[in-house]
Amino acid sequence: MTEDFLHYLWKFGLLEPSLTLTTGEACQIINPGTHNTHAGPDFLNARIRIDDTLWAGNVEIHISASDWYRHEHQKDDAYDNVILHVVYVEDKTVKRKSGEAIPSLEISGKFDNLLLRRYQTLMDNKSWIPCASLIGSVDRITRNSWLDRVLVERLEKRTKEINERLEFNKGDWSETFYQVLARNFGFRVNALPMELLARSLPLNILAKHKDQPEQIEALVFGQSGLLSAKSRDSYFLKLKSEYDFLKKKYLLENMDAHLWRFLRLRPSNFPTIRLSEFAALIHHSSHLFSKILSIELVTELAELFQCQASEYWDDHYSFGKLKKGKTKKLGQAGINLILINTVIPFLFAYGKQKGNPEFVDRSLKFLEQLSGESNALIRQWHELGMNTRSAFQTQSLLELKKEYCDRRRCLHCAIGARLVRSNW
């Protein structure tokens, strides 16, 4: 037995209709209250009829009544207005600070045992997701409406992260966007060093050199630590000379080069190439965040991120190592990932903070217009019949897997909750 399951029974009204307290009074659930996922009682503002008296207040749920004392609720004022203690087993009488016993409802044997069996089957399932063989039986309306909600949860989580960083940057949206953009330009493998680079190289310094692409590239490569090595390569020496001067001018401290990962990456994804592309983006996109706020077409948005590494990298992947010539530029899949993971969360967060639903709606519209990610995880969803047409759906499925399926939070998921109540 788990408290999650008891919460589920209470929330969805799955207890038998005729209930009596452990002290013999009739108990009728008028309104179970609002499920509280934060600190304090489990359900808030419930309405319970005990015999002929209607009570309004909070409800706390435990497996054993003695858990009240184990969790030390008797010391917490937030539990003073609990009107009903719902327990699977009452092994102890629970009292308020005043010494008055709190009404107790023991629910062992007061629900259909099939519900528990179905729940345990999901919990014991070792498949890729607990409901892998059953999800197709859930109606499309339930699935789609739940995925809509999960997507908003994902964006709200990103909004919280953005707001924390925004506070650190004293409300500077452009600087905050630049830092998160840099992180996502590292495409997971080099996300951390890209973020550290952006934090060590403020946007206002780069802005002073926006018309001098070579100086921007020198600042980016210099701060990365990749100019600290020894090389006779003429372009390397040129960048190093520029950087040495700018480093002293701005009192900069470069990173350690060992933070960058090259191993098992395709040469086109080497940090050297990404850094040059990032420098090109900075050069061509002054006031980038302001431009993003003014754009209403996703195609125009994508055009902002069409960046190409400098000419030197046409026939190099590393300094001083000549390779067959090929222009290096960020591909459409990479641009889409930048839009999905950086631009759209920022539009959503900006709209939320400014109280402007236009930006929130635009972020969701852009997700519906963008192609979704194509990776092993999404392909596994497709095998279960959960097909996707856009990034709106792929982002929802990624969040569903991470926050619900992997954590076995089936009863908090509309799909899992429906399956526990269904015959199969």
mmCIF file of N, CA and C in Angstrom, residues 225-318:
data_model
loop_
_atom_site.group_PDB
_atom_site.id
_atom_site.type_symbol
_atom_site.label_atom_id
_atom_site.label_comp_id
_atom_site.label_asym_id
_atom_site.label_seq_id
_atom_site.Cartn_x
_atom_site.Cartn_y
_atom_site.Cartn_z
ATOM 1 N N GLY A 225 39.653 28.951 -23.615
ATOM 2 C CA GLY A 225 40.905 28.324 -23.205
ATOM 3 C C GLY A 225 41.604 27.597 -24.331
ATOM 4 N N LEU A 226 40.967 27.534 -25.501
ATOM 5 C CA LEU A 226 41.540 26.779 -26.615
ATOM 6 C C LEU A 226 42.677 27.522 -27.307
ATOM 7 N N LEU A 227 42.913 28.775 -26.923
ATOM 8 C CA LEU A 227 44.065 29.505 -27.465
ATOM 9 C C LEU A 227 45.265 29.433 -26.524
ATOM 10 N N SER A 228 45.136 28.646 -25.461
ATOM 11 C CA SER A 228 46.232 28.517 -24.491
ATOM 12 C C SER A 228 47.265 27.488 -24.930
ATOM 13 N N ALA A 229 46.922 26.709 -25.951
ATOM 14 C CA ALA A 229 47.837 25.669 -26.430
ATOM 15 C C ALA A 229 48.964 26.299 -27.258
ATOM 16 N N LYS A 230 49.909 25.470 -27.669
ATOM 17 C CA LYS A 230 51.001 25.912 -28.537
ATOM 18 C C LYS A 230 50.635 25.576 -29.980
ATOM 19 N N SER A 231 50.832 26.520 -30.882
ATOM 20 C CA SER A 231 50.547 26.262 -32.291
ATOM 21 C C SER A 231 51.282 27.282 -33.154
ATOM 22 N N ARG A 232 51.699 26.825 -34.342
ATOM 23 C CA ARG A 232 52.322 27.739 -35.304
ATOM 24 C C ARG A 232 51.324 28.179 -36.367
ATOM 25 N N ASP A 233 50.111 27.694 -36.252
ATOM 26 C CA ASP A 233 49.078 28.021 -37.242
ATOM 27 C C ASP A 233 48.851 29.534 -37.272
ATOM 28 N N SER A 234 48.846 30.115 -38.473
ATOM 29 C CA SER A 234 48.768 31.576 -38.604
ATOM 30 C C SER A 234 47.445 32.131 -38.081
ATOM 31 N N TYR A 235 46.338 31.432 -38.332
ATOM 32 C CA TYR A 235 45.035 31.936 -37.859
ATOM 33 C C TYR A 235 44.961 31.848 -36.338
ATOM 34 N N PHE A 236 45.467 30.760 -35.795
ATOM 35 C CA PHE A 236 45.533 30.604 -34.340
ATOM 36 C C PHE A 236 46.307 31.770 -33.725
ATOM 37 N N LEU A 237 47.483 32.070 -34.294
ATOM 38 C CA LEU A 237 48.330 33.130 -33.748
ATOM 39 C C LEU A 237 47.668 34.500 -33.874
ATOM 40 N N LYS A 238 46.905 34.676 -34.952
ATOM 41 C CA LYS A 238 46.203 35.946 -35.157
ATOM 42 C C LYS A 238 45.129 36.142 -34.093
ATOM 43 N N LEU A 239 44.335 35.084 -33.856
ATOM 44 C CA LEU A 239 43.298 35.152 -32.822
ATOM 45 C C LEU A 239 43.925 35.352 -31.449
ATOM 46 N N LYS A 240 45.012 34.639 -31.206
ATOM 47 C CA LYS A 240 45.669 34.723 -29.893
ATOM 48 C C LYS A 240 46.188 36.137 -29.627
ATOM 49 N N SER A 241 46.755 36.750 -30.667
ATOM 50 C CA SER A 241 47.266 38.113 -30.521
ATOM 51 C C SER A 241 46.136 39.085 -30.189
ATOM 52 N N GLU A 242 45.014 38.945 -30.901
ATOM 53 C CA GLU A 242 43.835 39.787 -30.633
ATOM 54 C C GLU A 242 43.342 39.561 -29.203
ATOM 55 N N TYR A 243 43.259 38.288 -28.835
ATOM 56 C CA TYR A 243 42.714 37.960 -27.514
ATOM 57 C C TYR A 243 43.613 38.465 -26.391
ATOM 58 N N ASP A 244 44.907 38.302 -26.537
ATOM 59 C CA ASP A 244 45.823 38.732 -25.475
ATOM 60 C C ASP A 244 45.639 40.216 -25.171
ATOM 61 N N PHE A 245 45.425 41.012 -26.225
ATOM 62 C CA PHE A 245 45.194 42.446 -26.026
ATOM 63 C C PHE A 245 43.849 42.689 -25.333
ATOM 64 N N LEU A 246 42.778 42.025 -25.824
ATOM 65 C CA LEU A 246 41.430 42.232 -25.280
ATOM 66 C C LEU A 246 41.307 41.675 -23.865
ATOM 67 N N LYS A 247 42.038 40.616 -23.592
ATOM 68 C CA LYS A 247 42.009 40.025 -22.250
ATOM 69 C C LYS A 247 42.507 41.031 -21.214
ATOM 70 N N LYS A 248 43.579 41.709 -21.546
ATOM 71 C CA LYS A 248 44.114 42.719 -20.623
ATOM 72 C C LYS A 248 43.177 43.919 -20.528
ATOM 73 N N LYS A 249 42.611 44.301 -21.663
ATOM 74 C CA LYS A 249 41.726 45.471 -21.700
ATOM 75 C C LYS A 249 40.510 45.281 -20.808
ATOM 76 N N TYR A 250 39.919 44.066 -20.859
ATOM 77 C CA TYR A 250 38.676 43.809 -20.116
ATOM 78 C C TYR A 250 38.899 43.002 -18.833
ATOM 79 N N LEU A 251 40.161 42.748 -18.502
ATOM 80 C CA LEU A 251 40.499 41.995 -17.283
ATOM 81 C C LEU A 251 39.782 40.641 -17.250
ATOM 82 N N LEU A 252 39.896 39.912 -18.337
ATOM 83 C CA LEU A 252 39.207 38.626 -18.468
ATOM 84 C C LEU A 252 40.057 37.485 -17.923
ATOM 85 N N GLU A 253 39.375 36.433 -17.471
ATOM 86 C CA GLU A 253 40.029 35.188 -17.051
ATOM 87 C C GLU A 253 39.465 34.063 -17.902
ATOM 88 N N ASN A 254 40.330 33.414 -18.674
ATOM 89 C CA ASN A 254 39.835 32.355 -19.564
ATOM 90 C C ASN A 254 39.599 31.047 -18.819
ATOM 91 N N MET A 255 38.841 30.165 -19.448
ATOM 92 C CA MET A 255 38.527 28.850 -18.892
ATOM 93 C C MET A 255 39.695 27.891 -19.105
ATOM 94 N N ASP A 256 39.573 26.705 -18.508
ATOM 95 C CA ASP A 256 40.514 25.616 -18.780
ATOM 96 C C ASP A 256 40.048 24.861 -20.019
ATOM 97 N N ALA A 257 40.949 24.644 -20.944
ATOM 98 C CA ALA A 257 40.599 23.990 -22.205
ATOM 99 C C ALA A 257 40.127 22.551 -22.004
ATOM 100 N N HIS A 258 40.548 21.919 -20.889
ATOM 101 C CA HIS A 258 40.214 20.501 -20.692
ATOM 102 C C HIS A 258 38.715 20.279 -20.469
ATOM 103 N N LEU A 259 37.956 21.342 -20.236
ATOM 104 C CA LEU A 259 36.510 21.195 -20.022
ATOM 105 C C LEU A 259 35.773 20.795 -21.298
ATOM 106 N N TRP A 260 36.388 21.066 -22.443
ATOM 107 C CA TRP A 260 35.714 20.792 -23.715
ATOM 108 C C TRP A 260 35.873 19.334 -24.117
ATOM 109 N N ARG A 261 34.798 18.767 -24.603
ATOM 110 C CA ARG A 261 34.807 17.352 -24.984
ATOM 111 C C ARG A 261 34.796 17.214 -26.502
ATOM 112 N N PHE A 262 35.782 16.507 -27.016
ATOM 113 C CA PHE A 262 35.887 16.212 -28.446
ATOM 114 C C PHE A 262 35.607 14.737 -28.714
ATOM 115 N N LEU A 263 35.919 13.895 -27.719
ATOM 116 C CA LEU A 263 35.870 12.445 -27.900
ATOM 117 C C LEU A 263 34.479 11.974 -28.306
ATOM 118 N N ARG A 264 34.436 11.101 -29.305
ATOM 119 C CA ARG A 264 33.218 10.465 -29.801
ATOM 120 C C ARG A 264 32.211 11.455 -30.402
ATOM 121 N N LEU A 265 32.674 12.639 -30.738
ATOM 122 C CA LEU A 265 31.829 13.597 -31.455
ATOM 123 C C LEU A 265 32.178 13.564 -32.938
ATOM 124 N N ARG A 266 31.181 13.755 -33.787
ATOM 125 C CA ARG A 266 31.473 13.947 -35.198
ATOM 126 C C ARG A 266 32.266 15.247 -35.343
ATOM 127 N N PRO A 267 33.221 15.286 -36.266
ATOM 128 C CA PRO A 267 34.011 16.515 -36.422
ATOM 129 C C PRO A 267 33.157 17.771 -36.613
ATOM 130 N N SER A 268 32.019 17.643 -37.291
ATOM 131 C CA SER A 268 31.157 18.812 -37.514
ATOM 132 C C SER A 268 30.542 19.325 -36.220
ATOM 133 N N ASN A 269 30.583 18.490 -35.163
ATOM 134 C CA ASN A 269 30.063 18.901 -33.857
ATOM 135 C C ASN A 269 31.170 19.269 -32.868
ATOM 136 N N PHE A 270 32.408 19.290 -33.330
ATOM 137 C CA PHE A 270 33.518 19.657 -32.448
ATOM 138 C C PHE A 270 33.256 21.036 -31.838
ATOM 139 N N PRO A 271 33.676 21.233 -30.602
ATOM 140 C CA PRO A 271 33.470 22.548 -29.983
ATOM 141 C C PRO A 271 34.116 23.687 -30.761
ATOM 142 N N THR A 272 35.207 23.418 -31.473
ATOM 143 C CA THR A 272 35.830 24.471 -32.295
ATOM 144 C C THR A 272 34.843 25.001 -33.332
ATOM 145 N N ILE A 273 34.118 24.088 -33.973
ATOM 146 C CA ILE A 273 33.140 24.491 -34.994
ATOM 147 C C ILE A 273 31.975 25.222 -34.346
ATOM 148 N N ARG A 274 31.472 24.691 -33.247
ATOM 149 C CA ARG A 274 30.334 25.318 -32.558
ATOM 150 C C ARG A 274 30.708 26.715 -32.042
ATOM 151 N N LEU A 275 31.930 26.864 -31.553
ATOM 152 C CA LEU A 275 32.357 28.172 -31.047
ATOM 153 C C LEU A 275 32.421 29.199 -32.171
ATOM 154 N N SER A 276 32.904 28.781 -33.331
ATOM 155 C CA SER A 276 32.968 29.703 -34.462
ATOM 156 C C SER A 276 31.567 30.062 -34.952
ATOM 157 N N GLU A 277 30.676 29.080 -34.984
ATOM 158 C CA GLU A 277 29.283 29.355 -35.368
ATOM 159 C C GLU A 277 28.623 30.299 -34.365
ATOM 160 N N PHE A 278 28.899 30.080 -33.090
ATOM 161 C CA PHE A 278 28.325 30.933 -32.046
ATOM 162 C C PHE A 278 28.849 32.363 -32.188
ATOM 163 N N ALA A 279 30.137 32.502 -32.470
ATOM 164 C CA ALA A 279 30.717 33.831 -32.679
ATOM 165 C C ALA A 279 30.068 34.520 -33.879
ATOM 166 N N ALA A 280 29.810 33.749 -34.934
ATOM 167 C CA ALA A 280 29.153 34.312 -36.125
ATOM 168 C C ALA A 280 27.737 34.773 -35.798
ATOM 169 N N LEU A 281 27.039 33.999 -34.980
ATOM 170 C CA LEU A 281 25.681 34.371 -34.574
ATOM 171 C C LEU A 281 25.700 35.681 -33.788
ATOM 172 N N ILE A 282 26.642 35.816 -32.868
ATOM 173 C CA ILE A 282 26.765 37.047 -32.081
ATOM 174 C C ILE A 282 27.047 38.236 -33.007
ATOM 175 N N HIS A 283 27.912 38.024 -33.988
ATOM 176 C CA HIS A 283 28.283 39.095 -34.924
ATOM 177 C C HIS A 283 27.089 39.565 -35.754
ATOM 178 N N HIS A 284 26.304 38.630 -36.240
ATOM 179 C CA HIS A 284 25.201 38.969 -37.157
ATOM 180 C C HIS A 284 23.904 39.333 -36.439
ATOM 181 N N SER A 285 23.846 39.157 -35.131
ATOM 182 C CA SER A 285 22.552 39.286 -34.437
ATOM 183 C C SER A 285 22.639 40.195 -33.217
ATOM 184 N N SER A 286 22.938 41.454 -33.440
ATOM 185 C CA SER A 286 22.907 42.392 -32.313
ATOM 186 C C SER A 286 21.457 42.590 -31.880
ATOM 187 N N HIS A 287 21.251 42.814 -30.587
ATOM 188 C CA HIS A 287 19.896 42.963 -30.021
ATOM 189 C C HIS A 287 19.023 41.755 -30.381
ATOM 190 N N LEU A 288 19.601 40.568 -30.257
ATOM 191 C CA LEU A 288 18.930 39.342 -30.699
ATOM 192 C C LEU A 288 17.610 39.110 -29.978
ATOM 193 N N PHE A 289 17.584 39.271 -28.660
ATOM 194 C CA PHE A 289 16.355 38.976 -27.925
ATOM 195 C C PHE A 289 15.239 39.944 -28.309
ATOM 196 N N SER A 290 15.568 41.197 -28.530
ATOM 197 C CA SER A 290 14.557 42.175 -28.963
ATOM 198 C C SER A 290 13.985 41.790 -30.322
ATOM 199 N N LYS A 291 14.840 41.306 -31.215
ATOM 200 C CA LYS A 291 14.369 40.866 -32.531
ATOM 201 C C LYS A 291 13.409 39.691 -32.391
ATOM 202 N N ILE A 292 13.755 38.761 -31.506
ATOM 203 C CA ILE A 292 12.914 37.575 -31.299
ATOM 204 C C ILE A 292 11.522 37.977 -30.833
ATOM 205 N N LEU A 293 11.444 38.951 -29.945
ATOM 206 C CA LEU A 293 10.148 39.391 -29.421
ATOM 207 C C LEU A 293 9.270 40.008 -30.504
ATOM 208 N N SER A 294 9.885 40.525 -31.560
ATOM 209 C CA SER A 294 9.114 41.208 -32.603
ATOM 210 C C SER A 294 8.683 40.288 -33.740
ATOM 211 N N ILE A 295 9.206 39.072 -33.768
ATOM 212 C CA ILE A 295 8.929 38.153 -34.887
ATOM 213 C C ILE A 295 7.684 37.313 -34.618
ATOM 214 N N GLU A 296 6.827 37.195 -35.633
ATOM 215 C CA GLU A 296 5.580 36.440 -35.485
ATOM 216 C C GLU A 296 5.521 35.196 -36.363
ATOM 217 N N LEU A 297 6.528 35.003 -37.224
ATOM 218 C CA LEU A 297 6.562 33.831 -38.101
ATOM 219 C C LEU A 297 7.744 32.946 -37.719
ATOM 220 N N VAL A 298 7.479 31.659 -37.575
ATOM 221 C CA VAL A 298 8.540 30.749 -37.142
ATOM 222 C C VAL A 298 9.642 30.639 -38.187
ATOM 223 N N THR A 299 9.296 30.821 -39.469
ATOM 224 C CA THR A 299 10.315 30.763 -40.527
ATOM 225 C C THR A 299 11.308 31.917 -40.383
ATOM 226 N N GLU A 300 10.789 33.105 -40.034
ATOM 227 C CA GLU A 300 11.673 34.259 -39.818
ATOM 228 C C GLU A 300 12.533 34.047 -38.573
ATOM 229 N N LEU A 301 11.957 33.399 -37.595
ATOM 230 C CA LEU A 301 12.689 33.114 -36.363
ATOM 231 C C LEU A 301 13.878 32.202 -36.657
ATOM 232 N N ALA A 302 13.631 31.179 -37.464
ATOM 233 C CA ALA A 302 14.690 30.227 -37.809
ATOM 234 C C ALA A 302 15.820 30.906 -38.578
ATOM 235 N N GLU A 303 15.465 31.879 -39.407
ATOM 236 C CA GLU A 303 16.477 32.572 -40.214
ATOM 237 C C GLU A 303 17.501 33.301 -39.346
ATOM 238 N N LEU A 304 17.083 33.741 -38.166
ATOM 239 C CA LEU A 304 18.003 34.440 -37.263
ATOM 240 C C LEU A 304 19.178 33.567 -36.849
ATOM 241 N N PHE A 305 18.964 32.255 -36.867
ATOM 242 C CA PHE A 305 19.974 31.337 -36.325
ATOM 243 C C PHE A 305 20.739 30.595 -37.424
ATOM 244 N N GLN A 306 20.610 31.066 -38.650
ATOM 245 C CA GLN A 306 21.396 30.497 -39.742
ATOM 246 C C GLN A 306 22.788 31.118 -39.689
ATOM 247 N N CYS A 307 23.695 30.417 -39.046
ATOM 248 C CA CYS A 307 25.039 30.962 -38.845
ATOM 249 C C CYS A 307 26.087 30.006 -39.412
ATOM 250 N N GLN A 308 27.155 30.587 -39.903
ATOM 251 C CA GLN A 308 28.205 29.816 -40.561
ATOM 252 C C GLN A 308 29.548 30.107 -39.911
ATOM 253 N N ALA A 309 30.317 29.053 -39.684
ATOM 254 C CA ALA A 309 31.652 29.220 -39.107
ATOM 255 C C ALA A 309 32.519 30.053 -40.047
ATOM 256 N N SER A 310 33.522 30.701 -39.508
ATOM 257 C CA SER A 310 34.396 31.551 -40.327
ATOM 258 C C SER A 310 35.134 30.711 -41.373
ATOM 259 N N GLU A 311 35.648 31.382 -42.385
ATOM 260 C CA GLU A 311 36.223 30.714 -43.557
ATOM 261 C C GLU A 311 37.343 29.738 -43.192
ATOM 262 N N TYR A 312 38.101 30.034 -42.173
ATOM 263 C CA TYR A 312 39.202 29.157 -41.756
ATOM 264 C C TYR A 312 38.712 27.737 -41.524
ATOM 265 N N TRP A 313 37.498 27.618 -40.985
ATOM 266 C CA TRP A 313 36.982 26.308 -40.603
ATOM 267 C C TRP A 313 36.393 25.532 -41.780
ATOM 268 N N ASP A 314 36.423 26.134 -42.979
ATOM 269 C CA ASP A 314 35.983 25.397 -44.170
ATOM 270 C C ASP A 314 36.869 24.175 -44.406
ATOM 271 N N ASP A 315 38.147 24.285 -44.068
ATOM 272 C CA ASP A 315 39.052 23.144 -44.271
ATOM 273 C C ASP A 315 39.827 22.788 -43.002
ATOM 274 N N HIS A 316 39.225 23.082 -41.854
ATOM 275 C CA HIS A 316 39.803 22.693 -40.568
ATOM 276 C C HIS A 316 38.693 22.247 -39.615
ATOM 277 N N TYR A 317 39.043 21.344 -38.703
ATOM 278 C CA TYR A 317 38.173 21.012 -37.571
ATOM 279 C C TYR A 317 38.861 21.371 -36.253
ATOM 280 N N SER A 318 40.187 21.417 -36.303
ATOM 281 C CA SER A 318 40.998 21.832 -35.158
ATOM 282 C C SER A 318 42.079 22.772 -35.678
#
